[in-house]
Amino acid sequence: MDTFEIPDEIREHFRAARRAVAFSGAGVSHESGLDTFRGAGGLWERMRPEELATPEAFRADPGKVWRWYAWRHQTAAGARPNPAHLALVRWETLFPSFTLITQNVDGLHARAGSRGLLELHGTLLEARCHRCGKRRDLGEAVAESPEEPPVCACGGRFRPAVVWFGESLDPRVLSRGQDEAASCDLFLSVGTSSTVYPAAGLIELAHRAGACVIEVNPEPTPFSRLVDLRIGAPAGEAVPRLTEEIERCRTRG
Ligand code: OAD
């Protein structure tokens, strides 16, 4: 990767920051071999979200939706965290407060070792009954019933514990994310097209609160012109390098 320049005023933010937030999307897992949703080769280029990721799709054809998530679960389970996931774990010790907010459901941040994660769009690791809300391990549920969603003791059906289009995010998770974004002084947006709301609104919240906002994405996003530093490089290269710079600033001043 071409080295990127970090201006002095950004280094000053690295030294002074007390509350940092990282906000991630599918691009952070791309170098682990997982598909993004949008852009060349993205999942939504070859599949229709309204047939796979909505409550209506699940009602119309639960087996189809279940099998697609079973495939995604299997792919995610076979993937390994990459250097971007691993570098973000180090942010926990770099700042007095650090919160990692992700739109990803693949579990790779947690597997890398990140703690206190806010998963805005839920998780692919668990299934929950659409009727009574009971939760269970998705891998076990798929092993037991690979073709159709298993039936819960209450008579409802298990579905992946993710947020679908047309559904609300967990209000507690969203409001914690919004509070963190609105009160941080350093905000890293990485690997997201920044087009899906309310998640993408966190970037604007941080910017309005006066945080130093950094974007890591090989492609521009609707927020690229608003951020304080844009790094047009893959996360697996840029985030470790950025992390080293922050470590240098904070340990040596
Ligand atoms: P998208 O697929 O919309 O965007 C992925 C972004 O990652 C794009 O902007 C790419 O340019 C960028 N990218 C690709 N490779 C990268 C790399 N190696 N390093 C850094 N960036 C890279 O994914 P999200 O923004 O996460 O929601 O999408 C948001 C939501 O839309 C998802 O949570 C999902 C989806 O539909 C639901 O399913 C509800």
PDB file of C-alpha atoms and ligand atoms in Angstrom:
ATOM      1  CA  MET A   1       0.000   0.000   0.000  1.00  0.00           C
ATOM      2  CA  ASP A   2       1.164   3.548  -0.653  1.00  0.00           C
ATOM      3  CA  THR A   3       1.917   5.123   2.677  1.00  0.00           C
ATOM      4  CA  PHE A   4      -0.618   7.726   3.676  1.00  0.00           C
ATOM      5  CA  GLU A   5       0.248  11.027   5.212  1.00  0.00           C
ATOM      6  CA  ILE A   6      -1.225  11.923   8.548  1.00  0.00           C
ATOM      7  CA  PRO A   7      -1.340  15.705   8.945  1.00  0.00           C
ATOM      8  CA  ASP A   8      -0.039  17.236  12.194  1.00  0.00           C
ATOM      9  CA  GLU A   9      -3.491  18.411  13.291  1.00  0.00           C
ATOM     10  CA  ILE A  10      -4.780  14.832  13.060  1.00  0.00           C
ATOM     11  CA  ARG A  11      -1.826  13.602  15.130  1.00  0.00           C
ATOM     12  CA  GLU A  12      -2.828  16.197  17.706  1.00  0.00           C
ATOM     13  CA  HIS A  13      -6.272  14.545  17.874  1.00  0.00           C
ATOM     14  CA  PHE A  14      -4.590  11.133  18.259  1.00  0.00           C
ATOM     15  CA  ARG A  15      -2.667  12.471  21.281  1.00  0.00           C
ATOM     16  CA  ALA A  16      -5.582  14.260  22.928  1.00  0.00           C
ATOM     17  CA  ALA A  17      -8.532  11.903  22.286  1.00  0.00           C
ATOM     18  CA  ARG A  18     -10.267  10.551  25.390  1.00  0.00           C
ATOM     19  CA  ARG A  19     -13.336   8.912  23.855  1.00  0.00           C
ATOM     20  CA  ALA A  20     -12.872   6.969  20.630  1.00  0.00           C
ATOM     21  CA  VAL A  21     -15.445   5.138  18.522  1.00  0.00           C
ATOM     22  CA  ALA A  22     -14.901   2.805  15.568  1.00  0.00           C
ATOM     23  CA  PHE A  23     -17.837   2.113  13.280  1.00  0.00           C
ATOM     24  CA  SER A  24     -17.467  -0.813  10.888  1.00  0.00           C
ATOM     25  CA  GLY A  25     -19.259  -2.335   7.921  1.00  0.00           C
ATOM     26  CA  ALA A  26     -18.962  -5.304   5.600  1.00  0.00           C
ATOM     27  CA  GLY A  27     -15.733  -4.001   3.997  1.00  0.00           C
ATOM     28  CA  VAL A  28     -13.806  -4.719   7.194  1.00  0.00           C
ATOM     29  CA  SER A  29     -14.485  -8.442   6.692  1.00  0.00           C
ATOM     30  CA  HIS A  30     -13.795  -8.422   2.951  1.00  0.00           C
ATOM     31  CA  GLU A  31     -10.161  -9.390   3.406  1.00  0.00           C
ATOM     32  CA  SER A  32     -11.364 -12.326   5.531  1.00  0.00           C
ATOM     33  CA  GLY A  33     -13.053 -13.597   2.366  1.00  0.00           C
ATOM     34  CA  LEU A  34     -16.614 -12.427   3.099  1.00  0.00           C
ATOM     35  CA  ASP A  35     -18.663 -10.607   0.469  1.00  0.00           C
ATOM     36  CA  THR A  36     -19.783  -7.026   0.910  1.00  0.00           C
ATOM     37  CA  PHE A  37     -23.384  -6.117   0.024  1.00  0.00           C
ATOM     38  CA  ARG A  38     -22.901  -3.273  -2.425  1.00  0.00           C
ATOM     39  CA  GLY A  39     -20.411  -2.609  -5.185  1.00  0.00           C
ATOM     40  CA  ALA A  40     -18.671  -4.975  -7.572  1.00  0.00           C
ATOM     41  CA  GLY A  41     -19.192  -8.598  -6.531  1.00  0.00           C
ATOM     42  CA  GLY A  42     -21.447  -7.548  -3.636  1.00  0.00           C
ATOM     43  CA  LEU A  43     -24.238  -9.848  -2.409  1.00  0.00           C
ATOM     44  CA  TRP A  44     -26.970  -7.420  -3.484  1.00  0.00           C
ATOM     45  CA  GLU A  45     -25.611  -7.478  -7.033  1.00  0.00           C
ATOM     46  CA  ARG A  46     -26.551 -11.139  -7.455  1.00  0.00           C
ATOM     47  CA  MET A  47     -29.358 -11.464  -4.895  1.00  0.00           C
ATOM     48  CA  ARG A  48     -32.402  -9.402  -4.114  1.00  0.00           C
ATOM     49  CA  PRO A  49     -32.542  -8.131  -0.525  1.00  0.00           C
ATOM     50  CA  GLU A  50     -36.361  -8.046  -0.584  1.00  0.00           C
ATOM     51  CA  GLU A  51     -36.388 -11.825  -1.233  1.00  0.00           C
ATOM     52  CA  LEU A  52     -33.898 -12.664   1.524  1.00  0.00           C
ATOM     53  CA  ALA A  53     -33.633  -9.995   4.184  1.00  0.00           C
ATOM     54  CA  THR A  54     -37.157  -8.826   5.039  1.00  0.00           C
ATOM     55  CA  PRO A  55     -39.931 -10.159   7.319  1.00  0.00           C
ATOM     56  CA  GLU A  56     -42.134 -10.478   4.207  1.00  0.00           C
ATOM     57  CA  ALA A  57     -39.560 -12.735   2.526  1.00  0.00           C
ATOM     58  CA  PHE A  58     -39.447 -14.960   5.629  1.00  0.00           C
ATOM     59  CA  ARG A  59     -43.237 -15.204   5.695  1.00  0.00           C
ATOM     60  CA  ALA A  60     -43.409 -15.982   1.967  1.00  0.00           C
ATOM     61  CA  ASP A  61     -40.602 -18.558   1.831  1.00  0.00           C
ATOM     62  CA  PRO A  62     -39.068 -19.320   5.238  1.00  0.00           C
ATOM     63  CA  GLY A  63     -36.948 -22.188   3.848  1.00  0.00           C
ATOM     64  CA  LYS A  64     -35.279 -19.996   1.240  1.00  0.00           C
ATOM     65  CA  VAL A  65     -34.394 -17.334   3.800  1.00  0.00           C
ATOM     66  CA  TRP A  66     -33.248 -19.966   6.322  1.00  0.00           C
ATOM     67  CA  ARG A  67     -30.956 -21.692   3.766  1.00  0.00           C
ATOM     68  CA  TRP A  68     -29.421 -18.394   2.711  1.00  0.00           C
ATOM     69  CA  TYR A  69     -28.563 -17.504   6.309  1.00  0.00           C
ATOM     70  CA  ALA A  70     -27.318 -21.062   6.892  1.00  0.00           C
ATOM     71  CA  TRP A  71     -24.916 -20.504   3.983  1.00  0.00           C
ATOM     72  CA  ARG A  72     -23.822 -17.119   5.352  1.00  0.00           C
ATOM     73  CA  HIS A  73     -23.340 -18.636   8.810  1.00  0.00           C
ATOM     74  CA  GLN A  74     -21.192 -21.404   7.393  1.00  0.00           C
ATOM     75  CA  THR A  75     -19.114 -18.919   5.355  1.00  0.00           C
ATOM     76  CA  ALA A  76     -18.599 -16.646   8.360  1.00  0.00           C
ATOM     77  CA  ALA A  77     -17.712 -19.613  10.598  1.00  0.00           C
ATOM     78  CA  GLY A  78     -15.033 -20.641   8.095  1.00  0.00           C
ATOM     79  CA  ALA A  79     -13.535 -17.124   7.921  1.00  0.00           C
ATOM     80  CA  ARG A  80     -10.820 -15.780  10.189  1.00  0.00           C
ATOM     81  CA  PRO A  81     -10.417 -12.264  11.605  1.00  0.00           C
ATOM     82  CA  ASN A  82      -7.986 -10.214   9.521  1.00  0.00           C
ATOM     83  CA  PRO A  83      -5.412  -7.598  10.580  1.00  0.00           C
ATOM     84  CA  ALA A  84      -8.095  -4.857  10.668  1.00  0.00           C
ATOM     85  CA  HIS A  85     -10.224  -6.773  13.209  1.00  0.00           C
ATOM     86  CA  LEU A  86      -7.099  -7.539  15.246  1.00  0.00           C
ATOM     87  CA  ALA A  87      -5.813  -3.946  15.207  1.00  0.00           C
ATOM     88  CA  LEU A  88      -9.169  -2.637  16.479  1.00  0.00           C
ATOM     89  CA  VAL A  89      -8.815  -4.814  19.594  1.00  0.00           C
ATOM     90  CA  ARG A  90      -5.748  -2.712  20.506  1.00  0.00           C
ATOM     91  CA  TRP A  91      -7.873   0.472  20.502  1.00  0.00           C
ATOM     92  CA  GLU A  92      -9.402  -0.711  23.810  1.00  0.00           C
ATOM     93  CA  THR A  93      -6.143  -0.052  25.617  1.00  0.00           C
ATOM     94  CA  LEU A  94      -5.262   3.120  23.724  1.00  0.00           C
ATOM     95  CA  PHE A  95      -8.041   5.421  24.962  1.00  0.00           C
ATOM     96  CA  PRO A  96      -9.770   5.934  28.325  1.00  0.00           C
ATOM     97  CA  SER A  97     -13.016   5.031  26.527  1.00  0.00           C
ATOM     98  CA  PHE A  98     -13.425   3.063  23.322  1.00  0.00           C
ATOM     99  CA  THR A  99     -16.565   1.622  21.724  1.00  0.00           C
ATOM    100  CA  LEU A 100     -16.680  -0.535  18.642  1.00  0.00           C
ATOM    101  CA  ILE A 101     -19.994  -0.264  16.809  1.00  0.00           C
ATOM    102  CA  THR A 102     -20.559  -2.642  13.916  1.00  0.00           C
ATOM    103  CA  GLN A 103     -23.183  -3.257  11.281  1.00  0.00           C
ATOM    104  CA  ASN A 104     -21.663  -6.691  10.695  1.00  0.00           C
ATOM    105  CA  VAL A 105     -23.387  -9.859  11.847  1.00  0.00           C
ATOM    106  CA  ASP A 106     -20.459 -12.200  11.122  1.00  0.00           C
ATOM    107  CA  GLY A 107     -19.002 -12.314  14.657  1.00  0.00           C
ATOM    108  CA  LEU A 108     -15.441 -11.642  13.463  1.00  0.00           C
ATOM    109  CA  HIS A 109     -14.826  -8.643  15.753  1.00  0.00           C
ATOM    110  CA  ALA A 110     -15.703 -10.747  18.801  1.00  0.00           C
ATOM    111  CA  ARG A 111     -13.599 -13.637  17.540  1.00  0.00           C
ATOM    112  CA  ALA A 112     -10.654 -11.245  17.142  1.00  0.00           C
ATOM    113  CA  GLY A 113     -11.097 -10.421  20.845  1.00  0.00           C
ATOM    114  CA  SER A 114     -13.052  -7.131  20.837  1.00  0.00           C
ATOM    115  CA  ARG A 115     -15.208  -6.663  23.925  1.00  0.00           C
ATOM    116  CA  GLY A 116     -18.252  -4.509  24.616  1.00  0.00           C
ATOM    117  CA  LEU A 117     -19.200  -4.572  20.960  1.00  0.00           C
ATOM    118  CA  LEU A 118     -22.427  -2.875  19.812  1.00  0.00           C
ATOM    119  CA  GLU A 119     -23.904  -5.031  17.034  1.00  0.00           C
ATOM    120  CA  LEU A 120     -26.420  -2.690  15.409  1.00  0.00           C
ATOM    121  CA  HIS A 121     -27.776  -5.267  12.954  1.00  0.00           C
ATOM    122  CA  GLY A 122     -27.816  -8.244  15.332  1.00  0.00           C
ATOM    123  CA  THR A 123     -25.857 -11.460  14.954  1.00  0.00           C
ATOM    124  CA  LEU A 124     -25.666 -14.402  12.604  1.00  0.00           C
ATOM    125  CA  LEU A 125     -24.497 -16.623  15.447  1.00  0.00           C
ATOM    126  CA  GLU A 126     -27.912 -16.877  17.052  1.00  0.00           C
ATOM    127  CA  ALA A 127     -31.446 -17.733  16.011  1.00  0.00           C
ATOM    128  CA  ARG A 128     -34.500 -16.346  17.742  1.00  0.00           C
ATOM    129  CA  CYS A 129     -38.124 -17.413  17.686  1.00  0.00           C
ATOM    130  CA  HIS A 130     -40.138 -14.923  15.675  1.00  0.00           C
ATOM    131  CA  ARG A 131     -43.048 -15.404  18.094  1.00  0.00           C
ATOM    132  CA  CYS A 132     -41.741 -15.730  21.690  1.00  0.00           C
ATOM    133  CA  GLY A 133     -38.217 -14.345  21.207  1.00  0.00           C
ATOM    134  CA  LYS A 134     -36.443 -17.434  22.632  1.00  0.00           C
ATOM    135  CA  ARG A 135     -32.823 -17.558  21.446  1.00  0.00           C
ATOM    136  CA  ARG A 136     -30.580 -20.478  20.526  1.00  0.00           C
ATOM    137  CA  ASP A 137     -27.321 -21.157  18.692  1.00  0.00           C
ATOM    138  CA  LEU A 138     -27.892 -20.737  14.953  1.00  0.00           C
ATOM    139  CA  GLY A 139     -25.253 -23.329  13.988  1.00  0.00           C
ATOM    140  CA  GLU A 140     -26.957 -25.958  16.135  1.00  0.00           C
ATOM    141  CA  ALA A 141     -30.370 -25.019  14.760  1.00  0.00           C
ATOM    142  CA  VAL A 142     -29.069 -25.376  11.184  1.00  0.00           C
ATOM    143  CA  ALA A 143     -27.421 -28.724  11.972  1.00  0.00           C
ATOM    144  CA  GLU A 144     -30.748 -29.948  13.328  1.00  0.00           C
ATOM    145  CA  SER A 145     -32.807 -28.526  10.483  1.00  0.00           C
ATOM    146  CA  PRO A 146     -30.752 -27.502   7.442  1.00  0.00           C
ATOM    147  CA  GLU A 147     -33.595 -26.911   4.980  1.00  0.00           C
ATOM    148  CA  GLU A 148     -36.384 -25.253   6.961  1.00  0.00           C
ATOM    149  CA  PRO A 149     -36.335 -23.101  10.104  1.00  0.00           C
ATOM    150  CA  PRO A 150     -36.909 -25.295  13.181  1.00  0.00           C
ATOM    151  CA  VAL A 151     -40.120 -24.913  15.140  1.00  0.00           C
ATOM    152  CA  CYS A 152     -39.939 -23.493  18.688  1.00  0.00           C
ATOM    153  CA  ALA A 153     -41.726 -25.070  21.686  1.00  0.00           C
ATOM    154  CA  CYS A 154     -44.234 -22.184  21.457  1.00  0.00           C
ATOM    155  CA  GLY A 155     -45.121 -23.164  17.880  1.00  0.00           C
ATOM    156  CA  GLY A 156     -43.283 -20.216  16.310  1.00  0.00           C
ATOM    157  CA  ARG A 157     -40.365 -20.540  13.939  1.00  0.00           C
ATOM    158  CA  PHE A 158     -36.728 -19.740  14.534  1.00  0.00           C
ATOM    159  CA  ARG A 159     -35.153 -17.052  12.355  1.00  0.00           C
ATOM    160  CA  PRO A 160     -31.669 -15.553  12.340  1.00  0.00           C
ATOM    161  CA  ALA A 161     -31.215 -12.955  15.111  1.00  0.00           C
ATOM    162  CA  VAL A 162     -30.361 -10.235  12.597  1.00  0.00           C
ATOM    163  CA  VAL A 163     -32.164  -7.009  11.750  1.00  0.00           C
ATOM    164  CA  TRP A 164     -33.941  -7.147   8.406  1.00  0.00           C
ATOM    165  CA  PHE A 165     -34.929  -4.294   6.131  1.00  0.00           C
ATOM    166  CA  GLY A 166     -38.148  -2.783   7.410  1.00  0.00           C
ATOM    167  CA  GLU A 167     -37.375  -3.775  11.031  1.00  0.00           C
ATOM    168  CA  SER A 168     -36.278  -1.522  13.851  1.00  0.00           C
ATOM    169  CA  LEU A 169     -32.872  -1.788  15.421  1.00  0.00           C
ATOM    170  CA  ASP A 170     -32.776  -2.735  19.104  1.00  0.00           C
ATOM    171  CA  PRO A 171     -33.507   0.691  20.628  1.00  0.00           C
ATOM    172  CA  ARG A 172     -31.062   0.182  23.531  1.00  0.00           C
ATOM    173  CA  VAL A 173     -28.199  -0.747  21.196  1.00  0.00           C
ATOM    174  CA  LEU A 174     -28.993   2.116  18.823  1.00  0.00           C
ATOM    175  CA  SER A 175     -29.285   4.725  21.553  1.00  0.00           C
ATOM    176  CA  ARG A 176     -26.012   3.592  23.153  1.00  0.00           C
ATOM    177  CA  GLY A 177     -24.343   3.858  19.750  1.00  0.00           C
ATOM    178  CA  GLN A 178     -25.804   7.316  19.227  1.00  0.00           C
ATOM    179  CA  ASP A 179     -24.683   8.453  22.689  1.00  0.00           C
ATOM    180  CA  GLU A 180     -21.150   7.201  22.057  1.00  0.00           C
ATOM    181  CA  ALA A 181     -20.987   8.831  18.615  1.00  0.00           C
ATOM    182  CA  ALA A 182     -22.304  12.146  19.946  1.00  0.00           C
ATOM    183  CA  SER A 183     -19.817  12.249  22.817  1.00  0.00           C
ATOM    184  CA  CYS A 184     -16.625  10.939  21.226  1.00  0.00           C
ATOM    185  CA  ASP A 185     -13.671  13.015  20.086  1.00  0.00           C
ATOM    186  CA  LEU A 186     -12.213  10.506  17.597  1.00  0.00           C
ATOM    187  CA  PHE A 187     -14.439   8.506  15.214  1.00  0.00           C
ATOM    188  CA  LEU A 188     -13.216   5.940  12.700  1.00  0.00           C
ATOM    189  CA  SER A 189     -15.596   4.794   9.977  1.00  0.00           C
ATOM    190  CA  VAL A 190     -14.242   1.702   8.245  1.00  0.00           C
ATOM    191  CA  GLY A 191     -15.503  -0.528   5.444  1.00  0.00           C
ATOM    192  CA  THR A 192     -19.015   0.848   5.153  1.00  0.00           C
ATOM    193  CA  SER A 193     -20.817   2.360   2.181  1.00  0.00           C
ATOM    194  CA  SER A 194     -22.510   4.635   4.767  1.00  0.00           C
ATOM    195  CA  THR A 195     -25.837   4.381   2.975  1.00  0.00           C
ATOM    196  CA  VAL A 196     -27.984   2.381   5.415  1.00  0.00           C
ATOM    197  CA  TYR A 197     -29.801   4.332   8.128  1.00  0.00           C
ATOM    198  CA  PRO A 198     -30.029   4.807  11.042  1.00  0.00           C
ATOM    199  CA  ALA A 199     -26.507   3.297  11.260  1.00  0.00           C
ATOM    200  CA  ALA A 200     -24.902   5.757   8.830  1.00  0.00           C
ATOM    201  CA  GLY A 201     -26.327   8.646  10.848  1.00  0.00           C
ATOM    202  CA  LEU A 202     -23.699   7.932  13.525  1.00  0.00           C
ATOM    203  CA  ILE A 203     -21.017   9.451  11.288  1.00  0.00           C
ATOM    204  CA  GLU A 204     -22.955  12.693  11.073  1.00  0.00           C
ATOM    205  CA  LEU A 205     -23.593  12.697  14.832  1.00  0.00           C
ATOM    206  CA  ALA A 206     -19.860  12.411  15.520  1.00  0.00           C
ATOM    207  CA  HIS A 207     -19.027  15.107  12.980  1.00  0.00           C
ATOM    208  CA  ARG A 208     -21.616  17.494  14.436  1.00  0.00           C
ATOM    209  CA  ALA A 209     -20.277  16.838  17.930  1.00  0.00           C
ATOM    210  CA  GLY A 210     -16.875  18.072  16.734  1.00  0.00           C
ATOM    211  CA  ALA A 211     -15.080  14.710  16.701  1.00  0.00           C
ATOM    212  CA  CYS A 212     -12.154  14.119  14.375  1.00  0.00           C
ATOM    213  CA  VAL A 213     -13.691  11.757  11.801  1.00  0.00           C
ATOM    214  CA  ILE A 214     -11.545   9.355   9.771  1.00  0.00           C
ATOM    215  CA  GLU A 215     -12.815   7.209   6.908  1.00  0.00           C
ATOM    216  CA  VAL A 216     -11.077   4.047   5.655  1.00  0.00           C
ATOM    217  CA  ASN A 217     -12.560   2.769   2.408  1.00  0.00           C
ATOM    218  CA  PRO A 218     -11.005   2.158  -1.030  1.00  0.00           C
ATOM    219  CA  GLU A 219     -14.115   3.789  -2.551  1.00  0.00           C
ATOM    220  CA  PRO A 220     -15.590   7.185  -1.707  1.00  0.00           C
ATOM    221  CA  THR A 221     -18.819   7.350   0.319  1.00  0.00           C
ATOM    222  CA  PRO A 222     -21.464  10.067   0.766  1.00  0.00           C
ATOM    223  CA  PHE A 223     -19.445  11.216   3.822  1.00  0.00           C
ATOM    224  CA  SER A 224     -16.011  11.352   2.192  1.00  0.00           C
ATOM    225  CA  ARG A 225     -16.098  15.123   1.763  1.00  0.00           C
ATOM    226  CA  LEU A 226     -17.143  15.742   5.334  1.00  0.00           C
ATOM    227  CA  VAL A 227     -14.465  13.665   7.094  1.00  0.00           C
ATOM    228  CA  ASP A 228     -11.249  15.107   8.524  1.00  0.00           C
ATOM    229  CA  LEU A 229      -9.060  12.369   7.052  1.00  0.00           C
ATOM    230  CA  ARG A 230      -9.918   9.970   4.250  1.00  0.00           C
ATOM    231  CA  ILE A 231      -7.766   6.908   3.666  1.00  0.00           C
ATOM    232  CA  GLY A 232      -8.566   5.257   0.337  1.00  0.00           C
ATOM    233  CA  ALA A 233      -7.043   1.872   1.117  1.00  0.00           C
ATOM    234  CA  PRO A 234      -8.192  -1.591   2.252  1.00  0.00           C
ATOM    235  CA  ALA A 235      -8.933  -1.914   5.959  1.00  0.00           C
ATOM    236  CA  GLY A 236      -6.516  -4.811   6.478  1.00  0.00           C
ATOM    237  CA  GLU A 237      -3.641  -2.528   5.515  1.00  0.00           C
ATOM    238  CA  ALA A 238      -4.867   0.884   6.643  1.00  0.00           C
ATOM    239  CA  VAL A 239      -6.223   0.074  10.120  1.00  0.00           C
ATOM    240  CA  PRO A 240      -3.034  -1.613  11.439  1.00  0.00           C
ATOM    241  CA  ARG A 241      -0.967   1.281  10.064  1.00  0.00           C
ATOM    242  CA  LEU A 242      -3.326   3.866  11.591  1.00  0.00           C
ATOM    243  CA  THR A 243      -3.230   1.981  14.893  1.00  0.00           C
ATOM    244  CA  GLU A 244       0.576   2.079  14.923  1.00  0.00           C
ATOM    245  CA  GLU A 245       0.478   5.832  14.322  1.00  0.00           C
ATOM    246  CA  ILE A 246      -1.960   6.320  17.198  1.00  0.00           C
ATOM    247  CA  GLU A 247       0.185   4.142  19.477  1.00  0.00           C
ATOM    248  CA  ARG A 248       3.254   6.182  18.549  1.00  0.00           C
ATOM    249  CA  CYS A 249       1.453   9.477  19.220  1.00  0.00           C
ATOM    250  CA  ARG A 250       0.048   8.330  22.544  1.00  0.00           C
ATOM    251  CA  THR A 251       3.150   6.674  23.938  1.00  0.00           C
ATOM    252  CA  ARG A 252       5.812   9.093  22.719  1.00  0.00           C
ATOM    253  CA  GLY A 253       3.711  12.209  22.433  1.00  0.00           C
TER     254      GLY A 253
HETATM  255  P1  OAD B   1     -21.775  -2.331   1.972  1.00  0.00           P
HETATM  256  O1  OAD B   1     -21.636  -3.572   1.182  1.00  0.00           O
HETATM  257  O2  OAD B   1     -22.887  -1.422   1.679  1.00  0.00           O
HETATM  258  O3  OAD B   1     -20.441  -1.483   1.849  1.00  0.00           O
HETATM  259  C1  OAD B   1     -19.187  -2.080   1.994  1.00  0.00           C
HETATM  260  C2  OAD B   1     -18.141  -1.014   1.817  1.00  0.00           C
HETATM  261  O4  OAD B   1     -16.870  -1.603   2.079  1.00  0.00           O
HETATM  262  C3  OAD B   1     -18.089  -0.402   0.419  1.00  0.00           C
HETATM  263  O5  OAD B   1     -18.141   1.007   0.524  1.00  0.00           O
HETATM  264  C4  OAD B   1     -16.707  -0.862  -0.113  1.00  0.00           C
HETATM  265  O6  OAD B   1     -16.093   0.142  -0.914  1.00  0.00           O
HETATM  266  C5  OAD B   1     -15.949  -1.076   1.157  1.00  0.00           C
HETATM  267  N1  OAD B   1     -14.852  -2.036   1.063  1.00  0.00           N
HETATM  268  C6  OAD B   1     -14.702  -3.096   0.222  1.00  0.00           C
HETATM  269  N2  OAD B   1     -13.565  -3.744   0.479  1.00  0.00           N
HETATM  270  C7  OAD B   1     -12.964  -3.091   1.512  1.00  0.00           C
HETATM  271  C8  OAD B   1     -11.757  -3.279   2.240  1.00  0.00           C
HETATM  272  N3  OAD B   1     -10.927  -4.293   1.980  1.00  0.00           N
HETATM  273  N4  OAD B   1     -11.473  -2.401   3.232  1.00  0.00           N
HETATM  274  C9  OAD B   1     -12.317  -1.377   3.521  1.00  0.00           C
HETATM  275  N5  OAD B   1     -13.467  -1.152   2.865  1.00  0.00           N
HETATM  276  C10 OAD B   1     -13.791  -2.000   1.875  1.00  0.00           C
HETATM  277  O7  OAD B   1     -21.764  -2.783   3.518  1.00  0.00           O
HETATM  278  P2  OAD B   1     -22.307  -1.988   4.791  1.00  0.00           P
HETATM  279  O8  OAD B   1     -21.999  -0.551   4.698  1.00  0.00           O
HETATM  280  O9  OAD B   1     -21.829  -2.743   5.971  1.00  0.00           O
HETATM  281  O10 OAD B   1     -27.797  -4.658   6.410  1.00  0.00           O
HETATM  282  O11 OAD B   1     -23.850  -2.215   4.615  1.00  0.00           O
HETATM  283  C11 OAD B   1     -24.719  -1.777   5.607  1.00  0.00           C
HETATM  284  C12 OAD B   1     -25.870  -2.727   5.724  1.00  0.00           C
HETATM  285  O12 OAD B   1     -26.474  -2.939   4.462  1.00  0.00           O
HETATM  286  C13 OAD B   1     -25.496  -4.126   6.180  1.00  0.00           C
HETATM  287  O13 OAD B   1     -25.382  -4.226   7.581  1.00  0.00           O
HETATM  288  C14 OAD B   1     -26.622  -4.948   5.652  1.00  0.00           C
HETATM  289  C15 OAD B   1     -26.668  -4.376   4.254  1.00  0.00           C
HETATM  290  O14 OAD B   1     -27.792  -4.577   3.505  1.00  0.00           O
HETATM  291  C16 OAD B   1     -28.805  -5.533   6.497  1.00  0.00           C
HETATM  292  O15 OAD B   1     -28.756  -6.658   6.010  1.00  0.00           O
HETATM  293  C17 OAD B   1     -29.960  -5.025   7.278  1.00  0.00           C
END
